[in-house]
CSV table of C-alpha atoms and ligand atoms in Angstrom, one decimal:
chain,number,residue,atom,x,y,z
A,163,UNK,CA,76.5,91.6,162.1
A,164,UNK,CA,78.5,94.0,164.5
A,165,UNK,CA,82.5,94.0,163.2
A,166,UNK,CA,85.4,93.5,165.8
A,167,UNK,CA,86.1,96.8,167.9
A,168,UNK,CA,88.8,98.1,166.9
A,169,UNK,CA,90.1,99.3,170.1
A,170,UNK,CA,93.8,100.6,170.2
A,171,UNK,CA,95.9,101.7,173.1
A,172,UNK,CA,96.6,105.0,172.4
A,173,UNK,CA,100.4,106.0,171.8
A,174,UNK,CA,102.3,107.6,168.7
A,175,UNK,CA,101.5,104.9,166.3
A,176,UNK,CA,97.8,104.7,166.7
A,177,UNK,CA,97.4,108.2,166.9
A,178,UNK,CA,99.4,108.8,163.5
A,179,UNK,CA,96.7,105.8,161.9
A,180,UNK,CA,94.3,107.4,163.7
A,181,UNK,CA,94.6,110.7,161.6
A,182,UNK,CA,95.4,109.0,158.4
A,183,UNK,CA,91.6,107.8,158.9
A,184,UNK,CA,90.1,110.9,159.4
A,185,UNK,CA,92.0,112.0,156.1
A,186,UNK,CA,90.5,109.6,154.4
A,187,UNK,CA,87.3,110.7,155.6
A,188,UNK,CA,86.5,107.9,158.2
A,189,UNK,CA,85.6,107.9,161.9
A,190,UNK,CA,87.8,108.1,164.8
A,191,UNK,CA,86.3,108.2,168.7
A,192,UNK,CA,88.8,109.5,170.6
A,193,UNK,CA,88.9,110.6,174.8
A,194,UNK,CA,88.3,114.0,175.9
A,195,UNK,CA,88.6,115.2,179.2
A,196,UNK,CA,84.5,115.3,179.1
A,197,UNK,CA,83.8,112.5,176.8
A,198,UNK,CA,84.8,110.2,174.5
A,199,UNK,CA,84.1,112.2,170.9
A,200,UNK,CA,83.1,110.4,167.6
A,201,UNK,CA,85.3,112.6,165.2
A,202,UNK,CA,85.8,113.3,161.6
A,203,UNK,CA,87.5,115.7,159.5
A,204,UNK,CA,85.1,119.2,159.8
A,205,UNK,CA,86.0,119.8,156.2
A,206,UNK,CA,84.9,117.2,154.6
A,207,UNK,CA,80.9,117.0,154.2
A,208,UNK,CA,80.8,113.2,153.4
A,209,UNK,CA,82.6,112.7,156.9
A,210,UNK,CA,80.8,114.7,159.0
A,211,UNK,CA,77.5,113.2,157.3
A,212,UNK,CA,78.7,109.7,158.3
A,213,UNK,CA,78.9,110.7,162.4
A,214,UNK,CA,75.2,111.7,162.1
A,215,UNK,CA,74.8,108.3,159.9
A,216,UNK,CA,76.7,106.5,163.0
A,217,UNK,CA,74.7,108.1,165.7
A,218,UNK,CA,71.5,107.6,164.0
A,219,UNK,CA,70.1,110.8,165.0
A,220,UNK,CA,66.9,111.9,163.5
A,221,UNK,CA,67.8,115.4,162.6
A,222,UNK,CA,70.6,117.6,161.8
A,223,UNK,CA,71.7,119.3,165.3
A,224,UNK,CA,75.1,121.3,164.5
A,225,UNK,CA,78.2,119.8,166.1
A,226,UNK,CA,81.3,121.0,168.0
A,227,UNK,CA,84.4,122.0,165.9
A,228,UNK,CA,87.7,120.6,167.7
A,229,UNK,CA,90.4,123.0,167.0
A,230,UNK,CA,93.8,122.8,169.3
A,231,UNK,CA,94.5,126.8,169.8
A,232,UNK,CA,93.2,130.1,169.5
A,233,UNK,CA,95.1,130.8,166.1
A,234,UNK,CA,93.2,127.7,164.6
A,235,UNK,CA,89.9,128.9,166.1
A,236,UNK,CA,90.9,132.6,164.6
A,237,UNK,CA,91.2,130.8,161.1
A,238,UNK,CA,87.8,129.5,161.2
A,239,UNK,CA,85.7,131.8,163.0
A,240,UNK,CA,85.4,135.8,164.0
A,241,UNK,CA,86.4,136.4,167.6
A,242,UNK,CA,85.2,139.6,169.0
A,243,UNK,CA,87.2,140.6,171.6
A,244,UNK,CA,85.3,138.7,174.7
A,245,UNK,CA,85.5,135.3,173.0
A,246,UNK,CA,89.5,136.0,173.0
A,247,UNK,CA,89.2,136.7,176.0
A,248,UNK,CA,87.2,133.7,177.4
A,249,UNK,CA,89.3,130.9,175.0
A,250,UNK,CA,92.7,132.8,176.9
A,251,UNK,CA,91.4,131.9,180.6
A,252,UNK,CA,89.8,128.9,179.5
A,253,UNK,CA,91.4,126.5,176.8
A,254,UNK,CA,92.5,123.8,176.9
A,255,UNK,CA,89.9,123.0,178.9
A,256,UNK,CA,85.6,122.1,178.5
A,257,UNK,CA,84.2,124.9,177.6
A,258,UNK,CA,82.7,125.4,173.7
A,259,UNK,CA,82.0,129.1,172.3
A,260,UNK,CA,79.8,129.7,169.8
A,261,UNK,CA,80.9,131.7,167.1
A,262,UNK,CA,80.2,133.6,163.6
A,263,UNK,CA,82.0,131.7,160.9
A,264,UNK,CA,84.3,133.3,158.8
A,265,UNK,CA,83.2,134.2,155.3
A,266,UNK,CA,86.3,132.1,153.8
A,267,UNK,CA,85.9,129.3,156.9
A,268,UNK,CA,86.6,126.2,155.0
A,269,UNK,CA,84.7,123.9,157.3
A,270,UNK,CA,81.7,121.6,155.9
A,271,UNK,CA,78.2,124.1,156.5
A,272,UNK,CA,77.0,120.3,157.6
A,273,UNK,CA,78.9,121.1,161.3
A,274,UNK,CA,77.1,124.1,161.6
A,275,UNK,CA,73.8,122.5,160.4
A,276,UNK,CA,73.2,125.8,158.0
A,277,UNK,CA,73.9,128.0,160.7
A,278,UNK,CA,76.0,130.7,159.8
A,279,UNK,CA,77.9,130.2,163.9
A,280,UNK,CA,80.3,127.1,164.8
A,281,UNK,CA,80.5,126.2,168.3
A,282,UNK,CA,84.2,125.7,168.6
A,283,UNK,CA,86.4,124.1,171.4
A,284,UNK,CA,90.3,123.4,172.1
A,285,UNK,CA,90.0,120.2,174.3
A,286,UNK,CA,92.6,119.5,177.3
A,287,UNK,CA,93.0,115.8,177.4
A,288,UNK,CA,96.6,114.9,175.8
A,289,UNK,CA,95.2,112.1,173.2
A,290,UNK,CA,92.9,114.8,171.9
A,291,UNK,CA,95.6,116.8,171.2
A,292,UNK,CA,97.6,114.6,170.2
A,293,UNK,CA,95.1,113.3,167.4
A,294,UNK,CA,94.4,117.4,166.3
A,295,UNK,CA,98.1,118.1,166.1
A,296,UNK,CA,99.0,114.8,163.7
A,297,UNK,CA,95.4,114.9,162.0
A,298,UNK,CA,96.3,119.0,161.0
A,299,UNK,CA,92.8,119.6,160.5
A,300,UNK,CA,89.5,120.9,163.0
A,301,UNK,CA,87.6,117.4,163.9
A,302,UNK,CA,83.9,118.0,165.0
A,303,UNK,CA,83.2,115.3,167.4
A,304,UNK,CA,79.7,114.9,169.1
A,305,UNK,CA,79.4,112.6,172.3
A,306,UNK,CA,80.8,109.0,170.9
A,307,UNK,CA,77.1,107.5,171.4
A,308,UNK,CA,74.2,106.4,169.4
A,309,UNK,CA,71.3,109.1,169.6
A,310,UNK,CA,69.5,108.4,172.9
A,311,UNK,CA,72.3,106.8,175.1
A,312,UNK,CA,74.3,107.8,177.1
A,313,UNK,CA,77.7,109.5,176.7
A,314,UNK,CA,80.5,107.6,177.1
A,315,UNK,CA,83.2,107.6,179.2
A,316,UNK,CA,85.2,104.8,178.6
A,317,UNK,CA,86.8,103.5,175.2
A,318,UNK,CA,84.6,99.9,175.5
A,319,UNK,CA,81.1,101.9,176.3
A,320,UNK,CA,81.9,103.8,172.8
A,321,UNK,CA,82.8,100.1,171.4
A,322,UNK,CA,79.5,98.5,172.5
A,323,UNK,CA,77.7,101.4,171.0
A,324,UNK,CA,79.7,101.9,168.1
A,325,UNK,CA,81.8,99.4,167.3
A,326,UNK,CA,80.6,98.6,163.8
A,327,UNK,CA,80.6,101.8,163.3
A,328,UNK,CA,83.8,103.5,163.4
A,329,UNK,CA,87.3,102.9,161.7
A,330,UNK,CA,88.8,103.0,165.3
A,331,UNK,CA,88.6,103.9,168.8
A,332,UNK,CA,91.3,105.5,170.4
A,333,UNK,CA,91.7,104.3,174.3
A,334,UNK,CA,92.5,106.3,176.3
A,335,UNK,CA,91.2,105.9,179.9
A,336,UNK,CA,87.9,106.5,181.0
A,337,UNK,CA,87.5,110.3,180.9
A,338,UNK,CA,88.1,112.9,183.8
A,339,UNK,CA,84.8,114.5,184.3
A,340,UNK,CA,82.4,112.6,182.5
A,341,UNK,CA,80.3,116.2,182.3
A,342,UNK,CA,80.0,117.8,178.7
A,343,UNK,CA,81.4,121.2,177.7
A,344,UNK,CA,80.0,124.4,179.1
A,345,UNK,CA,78.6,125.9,176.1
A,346,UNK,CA,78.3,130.3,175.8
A,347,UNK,CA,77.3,132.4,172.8
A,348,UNK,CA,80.0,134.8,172.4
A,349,UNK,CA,79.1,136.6,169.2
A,350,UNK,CA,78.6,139.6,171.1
A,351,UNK,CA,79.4,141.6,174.8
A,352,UNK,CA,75.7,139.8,175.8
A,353,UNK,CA,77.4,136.3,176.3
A,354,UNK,CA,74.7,133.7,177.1
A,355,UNK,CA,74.7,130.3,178.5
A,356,UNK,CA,73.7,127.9,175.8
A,357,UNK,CA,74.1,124.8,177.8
A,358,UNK,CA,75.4,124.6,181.7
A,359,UNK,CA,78.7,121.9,181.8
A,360,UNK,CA,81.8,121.7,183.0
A,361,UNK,CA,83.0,125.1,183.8
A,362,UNK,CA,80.6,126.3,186.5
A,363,UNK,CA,79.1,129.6,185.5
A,364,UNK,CA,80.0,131.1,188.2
A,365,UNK,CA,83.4,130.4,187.7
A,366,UNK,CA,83.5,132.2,184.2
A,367,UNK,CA,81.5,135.1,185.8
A,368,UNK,CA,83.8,135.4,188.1
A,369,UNK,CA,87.3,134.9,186.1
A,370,UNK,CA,86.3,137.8,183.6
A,371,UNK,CA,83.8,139.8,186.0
A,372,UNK,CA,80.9,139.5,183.5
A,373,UNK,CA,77.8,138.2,184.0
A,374,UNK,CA,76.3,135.4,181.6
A,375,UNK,CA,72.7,135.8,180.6
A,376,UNK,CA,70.7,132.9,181.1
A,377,UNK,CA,68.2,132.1,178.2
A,378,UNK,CA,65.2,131.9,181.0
A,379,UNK,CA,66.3,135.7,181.7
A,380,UNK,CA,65.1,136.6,178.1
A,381,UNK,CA,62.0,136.0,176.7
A,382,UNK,CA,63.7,136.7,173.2
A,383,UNK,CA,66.2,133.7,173.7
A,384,UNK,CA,65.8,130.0,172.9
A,385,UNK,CA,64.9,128.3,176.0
A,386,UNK,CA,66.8,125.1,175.6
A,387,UNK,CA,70.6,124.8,174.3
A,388,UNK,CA,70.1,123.6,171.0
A,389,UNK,CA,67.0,125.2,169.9
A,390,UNK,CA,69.0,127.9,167.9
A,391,UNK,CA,69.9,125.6,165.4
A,392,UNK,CA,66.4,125.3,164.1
A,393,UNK,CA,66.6,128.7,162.4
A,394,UNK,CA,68.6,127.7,159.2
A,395,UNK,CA,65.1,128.1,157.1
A,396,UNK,CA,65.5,129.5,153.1
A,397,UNK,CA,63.4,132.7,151.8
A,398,UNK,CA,62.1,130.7,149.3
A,399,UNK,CA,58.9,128.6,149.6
A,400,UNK,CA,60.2,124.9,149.7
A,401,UNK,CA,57.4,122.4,148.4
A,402,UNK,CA,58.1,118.8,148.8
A,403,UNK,CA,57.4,115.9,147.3
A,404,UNK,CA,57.1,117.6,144.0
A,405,UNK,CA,56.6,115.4,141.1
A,406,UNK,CA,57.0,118.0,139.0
A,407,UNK,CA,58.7,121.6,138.1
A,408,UNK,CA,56.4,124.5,138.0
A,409,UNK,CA,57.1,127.6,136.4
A,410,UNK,CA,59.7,130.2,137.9
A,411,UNK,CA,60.7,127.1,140.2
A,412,UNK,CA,63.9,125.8,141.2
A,413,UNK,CA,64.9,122.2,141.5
A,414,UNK,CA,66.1,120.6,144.5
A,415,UNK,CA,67.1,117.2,143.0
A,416,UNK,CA,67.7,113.5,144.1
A,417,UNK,CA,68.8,110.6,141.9
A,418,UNK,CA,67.5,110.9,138.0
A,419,UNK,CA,65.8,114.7,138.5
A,420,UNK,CA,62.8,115.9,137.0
A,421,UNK,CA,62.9,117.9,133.6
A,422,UNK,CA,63.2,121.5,134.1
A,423,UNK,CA,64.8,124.5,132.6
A,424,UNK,CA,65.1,126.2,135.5
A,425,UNK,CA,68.1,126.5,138.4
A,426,UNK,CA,68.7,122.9,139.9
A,427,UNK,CA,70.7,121.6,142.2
A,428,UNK,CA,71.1,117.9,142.1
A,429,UNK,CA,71.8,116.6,146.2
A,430,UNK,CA,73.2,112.7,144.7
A,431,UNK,CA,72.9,112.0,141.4
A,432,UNK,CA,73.1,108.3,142.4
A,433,UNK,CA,70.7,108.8,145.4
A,434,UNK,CA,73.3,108.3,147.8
A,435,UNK,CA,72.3,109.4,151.2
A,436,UNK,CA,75.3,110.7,153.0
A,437,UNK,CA,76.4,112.5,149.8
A,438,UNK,CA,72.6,114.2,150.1
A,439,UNK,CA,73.7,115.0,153.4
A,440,UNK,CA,76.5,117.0,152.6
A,441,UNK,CA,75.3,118.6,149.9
A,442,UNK,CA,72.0,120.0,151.7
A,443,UNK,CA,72.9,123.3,153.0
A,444,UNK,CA,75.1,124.6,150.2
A,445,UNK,CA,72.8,123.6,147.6
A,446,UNK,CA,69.5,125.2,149.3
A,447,UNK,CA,71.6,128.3,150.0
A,448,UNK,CA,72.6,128.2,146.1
A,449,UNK,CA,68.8,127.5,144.8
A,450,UNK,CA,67.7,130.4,147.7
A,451,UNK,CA,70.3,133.0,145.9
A,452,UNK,CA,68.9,132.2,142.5
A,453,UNK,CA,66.0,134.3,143.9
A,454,UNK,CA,63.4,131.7,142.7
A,455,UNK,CA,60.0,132.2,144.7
A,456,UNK,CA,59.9,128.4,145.6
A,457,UNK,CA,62.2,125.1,145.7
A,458,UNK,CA,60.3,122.0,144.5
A,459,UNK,CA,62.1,118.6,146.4
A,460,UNK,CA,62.0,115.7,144.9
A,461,UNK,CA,61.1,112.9,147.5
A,462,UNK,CA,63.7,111.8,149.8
A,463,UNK,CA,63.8,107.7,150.7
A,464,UNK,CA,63.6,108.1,154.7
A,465,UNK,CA,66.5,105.8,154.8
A,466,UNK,CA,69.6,106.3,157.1
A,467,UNK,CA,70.3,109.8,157.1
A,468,UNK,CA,67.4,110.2,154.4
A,469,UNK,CA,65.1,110.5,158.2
A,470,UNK,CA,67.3,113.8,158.7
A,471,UNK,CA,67.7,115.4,155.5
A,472,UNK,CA,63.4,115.0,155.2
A,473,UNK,CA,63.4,116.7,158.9
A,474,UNK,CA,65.5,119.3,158.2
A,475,UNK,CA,63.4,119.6,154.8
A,476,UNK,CA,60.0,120.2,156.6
A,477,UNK,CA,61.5,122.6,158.9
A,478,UNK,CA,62.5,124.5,155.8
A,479,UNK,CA,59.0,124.2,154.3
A,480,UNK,CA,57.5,125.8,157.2
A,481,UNK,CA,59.6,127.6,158.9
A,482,UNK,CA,60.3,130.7,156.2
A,483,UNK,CA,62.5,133.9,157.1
B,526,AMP,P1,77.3,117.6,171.7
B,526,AMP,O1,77.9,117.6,170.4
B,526,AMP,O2,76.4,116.4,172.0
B,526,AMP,O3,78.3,117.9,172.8
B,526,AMP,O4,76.3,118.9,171.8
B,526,AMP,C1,76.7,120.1,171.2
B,526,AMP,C2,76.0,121.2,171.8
B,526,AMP,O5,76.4,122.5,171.2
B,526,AMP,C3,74.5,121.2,171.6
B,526,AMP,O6,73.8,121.7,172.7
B,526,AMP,C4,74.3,122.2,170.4
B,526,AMP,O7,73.0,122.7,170.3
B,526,AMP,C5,75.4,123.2,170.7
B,526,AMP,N1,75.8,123.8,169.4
B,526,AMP,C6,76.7,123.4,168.6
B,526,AMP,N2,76.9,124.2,167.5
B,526,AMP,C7,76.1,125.3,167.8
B,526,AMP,C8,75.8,126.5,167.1
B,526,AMP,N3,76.4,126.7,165.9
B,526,AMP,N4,74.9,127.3,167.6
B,526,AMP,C9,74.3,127.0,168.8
B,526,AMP,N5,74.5,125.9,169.5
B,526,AMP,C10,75.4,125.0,169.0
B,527,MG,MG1,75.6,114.0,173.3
C-alpha cells in the first residue's frame, strides 16, 4: 500500500532535512533545471543501490554524479584540460561530462556501474544547489521516474511515481526545460556526443570552436548513449549458478557460501539484496585481482535488485576482456 507523499515546499528547513536524509542514506527527489532527480549520497553503496531498487530498473546503467563546482568535480574525477574548459563555459547549467575517476575518488563504483569514468554535472536550478551545498557530499540523481516512464517535471508526477518510495520530495516548481542533460565524453581532445540534450551541440561547437564527434561518425564508437557502460566485464571466467567450488576457483558468495579454501568474497552474508548491490563491483574487481582463472556465483534470488545484479552477472559471464 502506497505511503503518503511526502511533498515539502522547498525553503531552508526542508532542504536542511532534506540532506540529513541523504546522510542517513535515504532518498531525496529534488528539481533540476532538466528534471526532477531521485538522489542519494554517491558515497554510500547501500544508497545508491536503493535509487536503482526505487526505479526498478532491470540492470545496472551508471548514473550522474551531482557535484556543485569544478573544485568538487576536480576531487572526484581527472580533468584534462578540455573538460575544464567545457565545465568553465558551461556549469551551472545541463550539460554532464564524462570523466576518468580518480584513483582515490571516494564515490560508490555502483554510480559508475564498474566503469572506471563518472559522468559528472553541476546543476543550475537554485534548490539543487541548495540541497548539494547543505547535503556536503556529490548526489547521483537519475530522472526521478520508475524505469519506463516518463521523466518528470513536476514535484506530484515524481509523487505519483514514487511516492512510497522516497524519504521526500523537494518541490520546487515544475522544471525549466523538461529536456535532460547534454551528455559528452571528455576523457580526451576527441570529445564525443554521448547523448544530444539541452545544450545544442552546436552551441558547444561553437562556444569552444571544437567539433564534437558523433558516435554514428565512428564505427569504433558505441552507437547509442549508454551502451559504454556494458564494458565493466572481469578477466576471469565467471560461472554461475555454481553449486560448488572447483579447484583454483574463487568464490563469489551470497547468504551461507559454499565450502572453499580458496579467495571468496561474500556479496550479503544475510542475502540482502541492496547490500549485494553495493558490494558487486568492488568484490568482482577484488576476486578478478586474486588472478583466479574463474569466479564461481552462487545463485542470485531474482528479487528486487536481485533482476540487476543476475544481469550484470551474465554480462560478466560472457562478455570477457
Ligand atoms: P539519466 O541518469 O537517466 O539522466 O541518464 C544518464 C545518462 O548518462 C545515460 O545515457 C548514461 O548512459 C550516461 N552515463 C552516465 N555515466 C556514464 C559513464 N560513466 N559513461 C558513459 N555514459 C554514462
Ligand atoms: Mg531517465
Amino acid at each position: 500500500m502506497p505511503s503518503e507523499p511526502v511533498i515539502a515546499r522547498a525553503d531552508e528547513s526542508s532542504i536542511a532535512e532534506a540532506a540529513r536524509h541523504l546522510a542517513a542514506g535515504r532518498l531525496v527527489a529534488f528539481p533540476t533545471e532538466t528534471v526532477y532527480g531521485l538522489g542519494a549520497d554517491a558515497t554510500q553503496g547501500e544508497a545508491v543501490a536503493r535509487i536503482y531498487a526505487a526505479k526498478g530498473r532491470p540492470s545496472f546503467n551508471p548514473l550522474i554524479v551531482h557535484v556543485l563546482d569544478l573544485d568538487a568535480a576536480g576531487r572526484l574525477a581527472v580533468l584534462p584540460p578540455l573538460a575544464r574548459r567545457l565545465a568553465e563555459a558551461f556549469w551551472p547549467g545541463p550539460l554532464t561530462l564524462v570523466v576518468d575517476r580518480r584513483p582515490d575518488c571516494p564515490l560508490s563504483e555502483l554510480v559508475s556501474a564498474g566503469l572506471d569514468t563518472l559522468a559528472l554535472r553541476a546543476p543550475d536550478h537554485p534548490v539543487a544547489r541548495a540541497l548539494l551545498a547543505a547535503a556536503g557530499c556529490p548526489v547521483a540523481a537519475p530522472s526521478a521516474n520508475r524505469s519506463g516512464h516518463v521523466s518528470s517535471t513536476r514535484a506530484e508526477h515524481v509523487a505519483d511515481d514514487l511516492g512510497d518510495r522516497v524519504a521526500m520530495i523537494l518541490d520546487g516548481g515544475p522544471t525549466a526545460h523538461g529536456l535532460e542533460s547534454t551528455v559528452l565524453d571528455a576523457r580526451t581532445d576527441r570529445v564525443v556526443l554521448l547523448r544530444p540534450g539541452a545544450v545544442p551541440a552546436e552551441v558547444i561547437e561553437a562556444t569552444l570552436g571544437l567539433r564534437l564527434v558523433r558516435p554514428a561518425e565512428d564505427p569504433c564508437l558505441p552507437h547509442s548513449p549508454g551502451q559504454l557502460e556494458s564494458h565493466y566485464a572481469p578477466r576471469a571466467l565467471v560461472r554461475l549458478d555454481a553449486w560448488d567450488v572447483r579447484p583454483g576457483e574463487a568464490l563469489l558468495a551470497f547468504g551461507t557460501p559454499l565450502a572453499t579454501t580458496g579467495p571468496m568474497r561474500n556479496l550479503s552474508p544475510g542475502g540482502d539484496p541492496i547490500e549485494a548491490a553495493a558490494n558487486l563491483f568492488a568484490a568482482l574487481r577484488a576476486l578478478d585481482a586474486t588472478g583466479a582463472a574463474s569466479i564461481a556465483v552462487m545463485p542470485i534470488p531474482d528479487d528486487g535488485l536481485g533482476e540487476a545484479i543476475n544481469d550484470r552477472l551474465r554480462r560478466a559471464a560472457v562478455g570477457r576482456r
